[in-house]
Amino acid sequence: MAKILLVDDSKLIIEFGKSILSTEGHKVSHAPNGHEALEMMSAEKPDLILLDVVMPGMDGYEVCKRLKAEKQTHDIPVIMLTSKDETADKIKGLNIGAVDYVTKPFDAGELVARVNTQLRVKELHEALQERNRQLQELANKDGLTNLYNHRYLQEQLLKEIDRAKRYNLSLSFLLFDIDHFKHFNDTYGHQTGDVILKTLGNILNKTFRENDMAARYGGEEFAVILIHTDLGTARETAERLRKTVEAYRFEVDQNHFQITISLGVACFPHETISTAKDLVEYADKALYKAKRAGRNRVEVYMPE
């Protein structure tokens, strides 16, 4: 069942159209003029609009223009209803975004066929958009951990630091890796190591806020962008993550393992940090400091 908005100032057309389309199982609402139709958009959210061309106050062409100018209504298919059969009138409607025309008085079979055709096209278009969204999501994700990948992380970090500069916001970056993970892989095998990485990815996805972004930076190295987060809060967040990982019992084939991580933290604004590259570089320096200090610890970037 589709929701259809019928916009026409003729009561006869409205009743006739509702009768035909309701029989097909569609839910039909109506508006007597363009102004009311535009006001009804947010509440009705129709799947398709049947729009009369000639109406008092605001004609169908103007209504169609306004619908196509708004993001919320741009993709709703519009079929124009007209008593005119002039080619120029049809071209005008199609040029401003209408998908089809039905000439009044319309034949019931033709109206149903044209409505159902456009609803099917809309359904296919939405399915294609969703498929493309899914493919893009896959392209942005690391296949093993289901975290975002290094490329997407870098893209988002550039955007976030630009936004932080523009609005004078705090932005923190965590960089961390698993302690002695090469030795772990050498001892237990890469398949066991992959399970550890995948499980750690699940932990990260559950730990951070929706607006933050966790990513696999490469190998056993991970990164997190913390939106609107100052250095003190970022340090506390990193320490909570360190403790969570340290206490977690990783299970692989009924065997249990414990790992630890070392973390480096850097924050913008800072007198020596002005770019995304700086933020990553200084988080990396802090991570190196954590490793030199014995691992399984958090260090924050401080100027020498």
PDB file of N, CA and C in Angstrom, residues 75-162:
ATOM      1  N   ASP A  75      12.693  13.814  -3.834  1.00  0.00           N
ATOM      2  CA  ASP A  75      12.615  12.510  -4.501  1.00  0.00           C
ATOM      3  C   ASP A  75      11.206  11.940  -4.602  1.00  0.00           C
ATOM      4  N   ILE A  76      10.190  12.675  -4.134  1.00  0.00           N
ATOM      5  CA  ILE A  76       8.813  12.186  -4.258  1.00  0.00           C
ATOM      6  C   ILE A  76       8.354  12.353  -5.709  1.00  0.00           C
ATOM      7  N   PRO A  77       7.947  11.269  -6.379  1.00  0.00           N
ATOM      8  CA  PRO A  77       7.499  11.415  -7.766  1.00  0.00           C
ATOM      9  C   PRO A  77       6.203  12.221  -7.864  1.00  0.00           C
ATOM     10  N   VAL A  78       6.163  13.097  -8.862  1.00  0.00           N
ATOM     11  CA  VAL A  78       4.994  13.950  -9.084  1.00  0.00           C
ATOM     12  C   VAL A  78       4.419  13.646 -10.465  1.00  0.00           C
ATOM     13  N   ILE A  79       3.149  13.276 -10.493  1.00  0.00           N
ATOM     14  CA  ILE A  79       2.421  13.122 -11.757  1.00  0.00           C
ATOM     15  C   ILE A  79       1.478  14.304 -11.888  1.00  0.00           C
ATOM     16  N   MET A  80       1.626  15.059 -12.968  1.00  0.00           N
ATOM     17  CA  MET A  80       0.801  16.240 -13.177  1.00  0.00           C
ATOM     18  C   MET A  80      -0.555  15.836 -13.759  1.00  0.00           C
ATOM     19  N   LEU A  81      -1.614  16.487 -13.282  1.00  0.00           N
ATOM     20  CA  LEU A  81      -2.963  16.305 -13.807  1.00  0.00           C
ATOM     21  C   LEU A  81      -3.346  17.570 -14.564  1.00  0.00           C
ATOM     22  N   THR A  82      -3.784  17.413 -15.822  1.00  0.00           N
ATOM     23  CA  THR A  82      -4.114  18.600 -16.602  1.00  0.00           C
ATOM     24  C   THR A  82      -5.233  18.305 -17.588  1.00  0.00           C
ATOM     25  N   SER A  83      -6.034  19.316 -17.811  1.00  0.00           N
ATOM     26  CA  SER A  83      -7.050  19.195 -18.854  1.00  0.00           C
ATOM     27  C   SER A  83      -6.479  19.618 -20.195  1.00  0.00           C
ATOM     28  N   LYS A  84      -5.243  20.156 -20.169  1.00  0.00           N
ATOM     29  CA  LYS A  84      -4.579  20.548 -21.409  1.00  0.00           C
ATOM     30  C   LYS A  84      -3.850  19.343 -21.991  1.00  0.00           C
ATOM     31  N   ASP A  85      -3.744  19.303 -23.293  1.00  0.00           N
ATOM     32  CA  ASP A  85      -3.003  18.221 -23.940  1.00  0.00           C
ATOM     33  C   ASP A  85      -1.918  18.796 -24.844  1.00  0.00           C
ATOM     34  N   GLU A  86      -1.468  20.017 -24.485  1.00  0.00           N
ATOM     35  CA  GLU A  86      -0.447  20.675 -25.287  1.00  0.00           C
ATOM     36  C   GLU A  86       0.931  20.128 -24.924  1.00  0.00           C
ATOM     37  N   THR A  87       1.742  19.844 -25.943  1.00  0.00           N
ATOM     38  CA  THR A  87       3.086  19.315 -25.728  1.00  0.00           C
ATOM     39  C   THR A  87       3.934  20.270 -24.900  1.00  0.00           C
ATOM     40  N   ALA A  88       3.800  21.574 -25.147  1.00  0.00           N
ATOM     41  CA  ALA A  88       4.598  22.571 -24.420  1.00  0.00           C
ATOM     42  C   ALA A  88       4.308  22.518 -22.921  1.00  0.00           C
ATOM     43  N   ASP A  89       3.052  22.304 -22.551  1.00  0.00           N
ATOM     44  CA  ASP A  89       2.694  22.224 -21.141  1.00  0.00           C
ATOM     45  C   ASP A  89       3.321  20.988 -20.492  1.00  0.00           C
ATOM     46  N   LYS A  90       3.326  19.879 -21.228  1.00  0.00           N
ATOM     47  CA  LYS A  90       3.920  18.654 -20.690  1.00  0.00           C
ATOM     48  C   LYS A  90       5.428  18.814 -20.519  1.00  0.00           C
ATOM     49  N   ILE A  91       6.063  19.417 -21.522  1.00  0.00           N
ATOM     50  CA  ILE A  91       7.513  19.631 -21.453  1.00  0.00           C
ATOM     51  C   ILE A  91       7.863  20.517 -20.263  1.00  0.00           C
ATOM     52  N   LYS A  92       7.048  21.563 -20.041  1.00  0.00           N
ATOM     53  CA  LYS A  92       7.303  22.468 -18.919  1.00  0.00           C
ATOM     54  C   LYS A  92       7.268  21.709 -17.596  1.00  0.00           C
ATOM     55  N   GLY A  93       6.265  20.852 -17.409  1.00  0.00           N
ATOM     56  CA  GLY A  93       6.167  20.088 -16.166  1.00  0.00           C
ATOM     57  C   GLY A  93       7.319  19.114 -16.003  1.00  0.00           C
ATOM     58  N   LEU A  94       7.682  18.421 -17.074  1.00  0.00           N
ATOM     59  CA  LEU A  94       8.787  17.468 -17.004  1.00  0.00           C
ATOM     60  C   LEU A  94      10.112  18.162 -16.722  1.00  0.00           C
ATOM     61  N   ASN A  95      10.281  19.346 -17.265  1.00  0.00           N
ATOM     62  CA  ASN A  95      11.533  20.094 -17.051  1.00  0.00           C
ATOM     63  C   ASN A  95      11.714  20.558 -15.615  1.00  0.00           C
ATOM     64  N   ILE A  96      10.625  20.726 -14.883  1.00  0.00           N
ATOM     65  CA  ILE A  96      10.758  21.171 -13.493  1.00  0.00           C
ATOM     66  C   ILE A  96      10.698  20.004 -12.507  1.00  0.00           C
ATOM     67  N   GLY A  97      10.623  18.772 -13.040  1.00  0.00           N
ATOM     68  CA  GLY A  97      10.765  17.626 -12.148  1.00  0.00           C
ATOM     69  C   GLY A  97       9.630  16.634 -12.101  1.00  0.00           C
ATOM     70  N   ALA A  98       8.511  16.900 -12.795  1.00  0.00           N
ATOM     71  CA  ALA A  98       7.426  15.917 -12.831  1.00  0.00           C
ATOM     72  C   ALA A  98       7.901  14.671 -13.576  1.00  0.00           C
ATOM     73  N   VAL A  99       7.359  13.519 -13.200  1.00  0.00           N
ATOM     74  CA  VAL A  99       7.784  12.272 -13.839  1.00  0.00           C
ATOM     75  C   VAL A  99       6.808  11.806 -14.912  1.00  0.00           C
ATOM     76  N   ASP A 100       5.574  12.351 -14.893  1.00  0.00           N
ATOM     77  CA  ASP A 100       4.581  11.896 -15.875  1.00  0.00           C
ATOM     78  C   ASP A 100       3.416  12.872 -15.897  1.00  0.00           C
ATOM     79  N   TYR A 101       2.528  12.677 -16.867  1.00  0.00           N
ATOM     80  CA  TYR A 101       1.325  13.478 -17.030  1.00  0.00           C
ATOM     81  C   TYR A 101       0.123  12.570 -17.201  1.00  0.00           C
ATOM     82  N   VAL A 102      -1.016  12.963 -16.655  1.00  0.00           N
ATOM     83  CA  VAL A 102      -2.289  12.317 -16.953  1.00  0.00           C
ATOM     84  C   VAL A 102      -3.268  13.419 -17.336  1.00  0.00           C
ATOM     85  N   THR A 103      -3.904  13.249 -18.480  1.00  0.00           N
ATOM     86  CA  THR A 103      -4.828  14.270 -18.971  1.00  0.00           C
ATOM     87  C   THR A 103      -6.234  14.010 -18.443  1.00  0.00           C
ATOM     88  N   LYS A 104      -6.864  15.081 -17.928  1.00  0.00           N
ATOM     89  CA  LYS A 104      -8.237  14.983 -17.421  1.00  0.00           C
ATOM     90  C   LYS A 104      -9.229  15.258 -18.562  1.00  0.00           C
ATOM     91  N   PRO A 105     -10.398  14.625 -18.517  1.00  0.00           N
ATOM     92  CA  PRO A 105     -10.801  13.589 -17.550  1.00  0.00           C
ATOM     93  C   PRO A 105     -10.038  12.292 -17.834  1.00  0.00           C
ATOM     94  N   PHE A 106      -9.485  11.692 -16.778  1.00  0.00           N
ATOM     95  CA  PHE A 106      -8.603  10.548 -16.990  1.00  0.00           C
ATOM     96  C   PHE A 106      -9.360   9.233 -16.980  1.00  0.00           C
ATOM     97  N   ASP A 107      -8.789   8.283 -17.676  1.00  0.00           N
ATOM     98  CA  ASP A 107      -9.301   6.922 -17.697  1.00  0.00           C
ATOM     99  C   ASP A 107      -8.791   6.203 -16.454  1.00  0.00           C
ATOM    100  N   ALA A 108      -9.684   5.460 -15.803  1.00  0.00           N
ATOM    101  CA  ALA A 108      -9.316   4.800 -14.548  1.00  0.00           C
ATOM    102  C   ALA A 108      -8.139   3.849 -14.737  1.00  0.00           C
ATOM    103  N   GLY A 109      -8.173   3.050 -15.810  1.00  0.00           N
ATOM    104  CA  GLY A 109      -7.095   2.105 -16.055  1.00  0.00           C
ATOM    105  C   GLY A 109      -5.771   2.791 -16.311  1.00  0.00           C
ATOM    106  N   GLU A 110      -5.806   3.894 -17.063  1.00  0.00           N
ATOM    107  CA  GLU A 110      -4.570   4.628 -17.344  1.00  0.00           C
ATOM    108  C   GLU A 110      -3.995   5.231 -16.071  1.00  0.00           C
ATOM    109  N   LEU A 111      -4.863   5.809 -15.222  1.00  0.00           N
ATOM    110  CA  LEU A 111      -4.387   6.414 -13.978  1.00  0.00           C
ATOM    111  C   LEU A 111      -3.707   5.367 -13.101  1.00  0.00           C
ATOM    112  N   VAL A 112      -4.354   4.224 -12.932  1.00  0.00           N
ATOM    113  CA  VAL A 112      -3.782   3.160 -12.104  1.00  0.00           C
ATOM    114  C   VAL A 112      -2.440   2.699 -12.673  1.00  0.00           C
ATOM    115  N   ALA A 113      -2.386   2.510 -13.986  1.00  0.00           N
ATOM    116  CA  ALA A 113      -1.157   2.033 -14.617  1.00  0.00           C
ATOM    117  C   ALA A 113      -0.016   3.018 -14.428  1.00  0.00           C
ATOM    118  N   ARG A 114      -0.284   4.302 -14.624  1.00  0.00           N
ATOM    119  CA  ARG A 114       0.773   5.311 -14.495  1.00  0.00           C
ATOM    120  C   ARG A 114       1.219   5.464 -13.040  1.00  0.00           C
ATOM    121  N   VAL A 115       0.274   5.425 -12.118  1.00  0.00           N
ATOM    122  CA  VAL A 115       0.622   5.522 -10.694  1.00  0.00           C
ATOM    123  C   VAL A 115       1.468   4.322 -10.273  1.00  0.00           C
ATOM    124  N   ASN A 116       1.032   3.137 -10.621  1.00  0.00           N
ATOM    125  CA  ASN A 116       1.763   1.933 -10.216  1.00  0.00           C
ATOM    126  C   ASN A 116       3.144   1.862 -10.861  1.00  0.00           C
ATOM    127  N   THR A 117       3.258   2.341 -12.083  1.00  0.00           N
ATOM    128  CA  THR A 117       4.564   2.369 -12.751  1.00  0.00           C
ATOM    129  C   THR A 117       5.536   3.266 -11.990  1.00  0.00           C
ATOM    130  N   GLN A 118       5.079   4.441 -11.612  1.00  0.00           N
ATOM    131  CA  GLN A 118       5.973   5.373 -10.911  1.00  0.00           C
ATOM    132  C   GLN A 118       6.283   4.903  -9.499  1.00  0.00           C
ATOM    133  N   LEU A 119       5.338   4.246  -8.857  1.00  0.00           N
ATOM    134  CA  LEU A 119       5.620   3.679  -7.530  1.00  0.00           C
ATOM    135  C   LEU A 119       6.668   2.576  -7.623  1.00  0.00           C
ATOM    136  N   ARG A 120       6.596   1.783  -8.689  1.00  0.00           N
ATOM    137  CA  ARG A 120       7.585   0.724  -8.894  1.00  0.00           C
ATOM    138  C   ARG A 120       8.962   1.323  -9.175  1.00  0.00           C
ATOM    139  N   VAL A 121       8.996   2.368  -9.994  1.00  0.00           N
ATOM    140  CA  VAL A 121      10.266   3.050 -10.278  1.00  0.00           C
ATOM    141  C   VAL A 121      10.861   3.614  -8.994  1.00  0.00           C
ATOM    142  N   LYS A 122      10.014   4.217  -8.165  1.00  0.00           N
ATOM    143  CA  LYS A 122      10.479   4.756  -6.885  1.00  0.00           C
ATOM    144  C   LYS A 122      11.030   3.653  -5.990  1.00  0.00           C
ATOM    145  N   GLU A 123      10.332   2.531  -5.947  1.00  0.00           N
ATOM    146  CA  GLU A 123      10.782   1.401  -5.136  1.00  0.00           C
ATOM    147  C   GLU A 123      12.147   0.894  -5.610  1.00  0.00           C
ATOM    148  N   LEU A 124      12.319   0.779  -6.920  1.00  0.00           N
ATOM    149  CA  LEU A 124      13.599   0.319  -7.471  1.00  0.00           C
ATOM    150  C   LEU A 124      14.707   1.331  -7.195  1.00  0.00           C
ATOM    151  N   HIS A 125      14.366   2.617  -7.301  1.00  0.00           N
ATOM    152  CA  HIS A 125      15.343   3.677  -7.032  1.00  0.00           C
ATOM    153  C   HIS A 125      15.806   3.635  -5.577  1.00  0.00           C
ATOM    154  N   GLU A 126      14.863   3.466  -4.668  1.00  0.00           N
ATOM    155  CA  GLU A 126      15.210   3.406  -3.244  1.00  0.00           C
ATOM    156  C   GLU A 126      16.046   2.160  -2.935  1.00  0.00           C
ATOM    157  N   ALA A 127      15.716   1.038  -3.583  1.00  0.00           N
ATOM    158  CA  ALA A 127      16.497  -0.182  -3.385  1.00  0.00           C
ATOM    159  C   ALA A 127      17.925   0.006  -3.891  1.00  0.00           C
ATOM    160  N   LEU A 128      18.058   0.693  -5.024  1.00  0.00           N
ATOM    161  CA  LEU A 128      19.395   0.963  -5.572  1.00  0.00           C
ATOM    162  C   LEU A 128      20.178   1.886  -4.655  1.00  0.00           C
ATOM    163  N   GLN A 129      19.518   2.920  -4.134  1.00  0.00           N
ATOM    164  CA  GLN A 129      20.188   3.829  -3.203  1.00  0.00           C
ATOM    165  C   GLN A 129      20.668   3.095  -1.959  1.00  0.00           C
ATOM    166  N   GLU A 130      19.832   2.200  -1.431  1.00  0.00           N
ATOM    167  CA  GLU A 130      20.212   1.439  -0.241  1.00  0.00           C
ATOM    168  C   GLU A 130      21.377   0.505  -0.550  1.00  0.00           C
ATOM    169  N   ARG A 131      21.340  -0.117  -1.721  1.00  0.00           N
ATOM    170  CA  ARG A 131      22.441  -0.997  -2.118  1.00  0.00           C
ATOM    171  C   ARG A 131      23.744  -0.215  -2.250  1.00  0.00           C
ATOM    172  N   ASN A 132      23.659   0.963  -2.845  1.00  0.00           N
ATOM    173  CA  ASN A 132      24.853   1.803  -2.976  1.00  0.00           C
ATOM    174  C   ASN A 132      25.374   2.246  -1.616  1.00  0.00           C
ATOM    175  N   ARG A 133      24.435   2.535  -0.701  1.00  0.00           N
ATOM    176  CA  ARG A 133      24.848   2.915   0.649  1.00  0.00           C
ATOM    177  C   ARG A 133      25.578   1.760   1.329  1.00  0.00           C
ATOM    178  N   GLN A 134      25.041   0.553   1.162  1.00  0.00           N
ATOM    179  CA  GLN A 134      25.670  -0.618   1.758  1.00  0.00           C
ATOM    180  C   GLN A 134      27.058  -0.870   1.170  1.00  0.00           C
ATOM    181  N   LEU A 135      27.179  -0.709  -0.145  1.00  0.00           N
ATOM    182  CA  LEU A 135      28.477  -0.901  -0.797  1.00  0.00           C
ATOM    183  C   LEU A 135      29.486   0.139  -0.318  1.00  0.00           C
ATOM    184  N   GLN A 136      29.011   1.387  -0.158  1.00  0.00           N
ATOM    185  CA  GLN A 136      29.909   2.429   0.334  1.00  0.00           C
ATOM    186  C   GLN A 136      30.338   2.147   1.758  1.00  0.00           C
ATOM    187  N   GLU A 137      29.414   1.634   2.559  1.00  0.00           N
ATOM    188  CA  GLU A 137      29.737   1.284   3.938  1.00  0.00           C
ATOM    189  C   GLU A 137      30.793   0.178   3.965  1.00  0.00           C
ATOM    190  N   LEU A 138      30.634  -0.815   3.092  1.00  0.00           N
ATOM    191  CA  LEU A 138      31.618  -1.890   3.016  1.00  0.00           C
ATOM    192  C   LEU A 138      32.986  -1.360   2.591  1.00  0.00           C
ATOM    193  N   ALA A 139      32.984  -0.414   1.665  1.00  0.00           N
ATOM    194  CA  ALA A 139      34.248   0.160   1.182  1.00  0.00           C
ATOM    195  C   ALA A 139      34.963   0.937   2.274  1.00  0.00           C
ATOM    196  N   ASN A 140      34.206   1.423   3.255  1.00  0.00           N
ATOM    197  CA  ASN A 140      34.787   2.220   4.341  1.00  0.00           C
ATOM    198  C   ASN A 140      35.186   1.373   5.549  1.00  0.00           C
ATOM    199  N   LYS A 141      34.854   0.081   5.533  1.00  0.00           N
ATOM    200  CA  LYS A 141      35.071  -0.758   6.705  1.00  0.00           C
ATOM    201  C   LYS A 141      36.240  -1.723   6.502  1.00  0.00           C
ATOM    202  N   ASP A 142      36.870  -2.063   7.616  1.00  0.00           N
ATOM    203  CA  ASP A 142      37.878  -3.113   7.647  1.00  0.00           C
ATOM    204  C   ASP A 142      37.157  -4.455   7.705  1.00  0.00           C
ATOM    205  N   GLY A 143      37.512  -5.368   6.804  1.00  0.00           N
ATOM    206  CA  GLY A 143      36.780  -6.617   6.679  1.00  0.00           C
ATOM    207  C   GLY A 143      36.858  -7.512   7.893  1.00  0.00           C
ATOM    208  N   LEU A 144      37.942  -7.460   8.651  1.00  0.00           N
ATOM    209  CA  LEU A 144      38.106  -8.358   9.798  1.00  0.00           C
ATOM    210  C   LEU A 144      37.403  -7.829  11.040  1.00  0.00           C
ATOM    211  N   THR A 145      37.640  -6.578  11.378  1.00  0.00           N
ATOM    212  CA  THR A 145      37.161  -6.045  12.652  1.00  0.00           C
ATOM    213  C   THR A 145      35.809  -5.338  12.560  1.00  0.00           C
ATOM    214  N   ASN A 146      35.357  -5.026  11.336  1.00  0.00           N
ATOM    215  CA  ASN A 146      34.132  -4.253  11.107  1.00  0.00           C
ATOM    216  C   ASN A 146      34.240  -2.828  11.644  1.00  0.00           C
ATOM    217  N   LEU A 147      35.468  -2.390  11.911  1.00  0.00           N
ATOM    218  CA  LEU A 147      35.712  -0.989  12.222  1.00  0.00           C
ATOM    219  C   LEU A 147      35.967  -0.238  10.916  1.00  0.00           C
ATOM    220  N   TYR A 148      35.957   1.084  10.992  1.00  0.00           N
ATOM    221  CA  TYR A 148      36.314   1.850   9.801  1.00  0.00           C
ATOM    222  C   TYR A 148      37.777   1.615   9.457  1.00  0.00           C
ATOM    223  N   ASN A 149      38.097   1.766   8.165  1.00  0.00           N
ATOM    224  CA  ASN A 149      39.469   1.505   7.742  1.00  0.00           C
ATOM    225  C   ASN A 149      40.323   2.779   7.782  1.00  0.00           C
ATOM    226  N   HIS A 150      41.605   2.601   7.502  1.00  0.00           N
ATOM    227  CA  HIS A 150      42.573   3.698   7.600  1.00  0.00           C
ATOM    228  C   HIS A 150      42.224   4.853   6.668  1.00  0.00           C
ATOM    229  N   ARG A 151      41.830   4.543   5.433  1.00  0.00           N
ATOM    230  CA  ARG A 151      41.509   5.591   4.467  1.00  0.00           C
ATOM    231  C   ARG A 151      40.346   6.451   4.950  1.00  0.00           C
ATOM    232  N   TYR A 152      39.273   5.792   5.388  1.00  0.00           N
ATOM    233  CA  TYR A 152      38.096   6.543   5.818  1.00  0.00           C
ATOM    234  C   TYR A 152      38.397   7.346   7.082  1.00  0.00           C
ATOM    235  N   LEU A 153      39.192   6.782   7.975  1.00  0.00           N
ATOM    236  CA  LEU A 153      39.594   7.506   9.178  1.00  0.00           C
ATOM    237  C   LEU A 153      40.279   8.820   8.818  1.00  0.00           C
ATOM    238  N   GLN A 154      41.215   8.756   7.871  1.00  0.00           N
ATOM    239  CA  GLN A 154      41.942   9.959   7.472  1.00  0.00           C
ATOM    240  C   GLN A 154      41.000  10.999   6.872  1.00  0.00           C
ATOM    241  N   GLU A 155      40.050  10.542   6.060  1.00  0.00           N
ATOM    242  CA  GLU A 155      39.079  11.470   5.461  1.00  0.00           C
ATOM    243  C   GLU A 155      38.257  12.172   6.534  1.00  0.00           C
ATOM    244  N   GLN A 156      37.772  11.408   7.498  1.00  0.00           N
ATOM    245  CA  GLN A 156      36.935  11.982   8.540  1.00  0.00           C
ATOM    246  C   GLN A 156      37.725  12.878   9.486  1.00  0.00           C
ATOM    247  N   LEU A 157      38.975  12.513   9.732  1.00  0.00           N
ATOM    248  CA  LEU A 157      39.803  13.334  10.619  1.00  0.00           C
ATOM    249  C   LEU A 157      40.048  14.708  10.012  1.00  0.00           C
ATOM    250  N   LEU A 158      40.258  14.768   8.710  1.00  0.00           N
ATOM    251  CA  LEU A 158      40.411  16.058   8.026  1.00  0.00           C
ATOM    252  C   LEU A 158      39.160  16.914   8.187  1.00  0.00           C
ATOM    253  N   LYS A 159      37.998  16.291   8.026  1.00  0.00           N
ATOM    254  CA  LYS A 159      36.731  17.027   8.164  1.00  0.00           C
ATOM    255  C   LYS A 159      36.520  17.498   9.595  1.00  0.00           C
ATOM    256  N   GLU A 160      36.832  16.617  10.555  1.00  0.00           N
ATOM    257  CA  GLU A 160      36.564  16.963  11.946  1.00  0.00           C
ATOM    258  C   GLU A 160      37.491  18.057  12.465  1.00  0.00           C
ATOM    259  N   ILE A 161      38.749  18.057  12.012  1.00  0.00           N
ATOM    260  CA  ILE A 161      39.647  19.110  12.505  1.00  0.00           C
ATOM    261  C   ILE A 161      39.292  20.447  11.859  1.00  0.00           C
ATOM    262  N   ASP A 162      38.803  20.422  10.624  1.00  0.00           N
ATOM    263  CA  ASP A 162      38.321  21.659   9.999  1.00  0.00           C
ATOM    264  C   ASP A 162      37.124  22.205  10.762  1.00  0.00           C
TER     265      ASP A 162
END
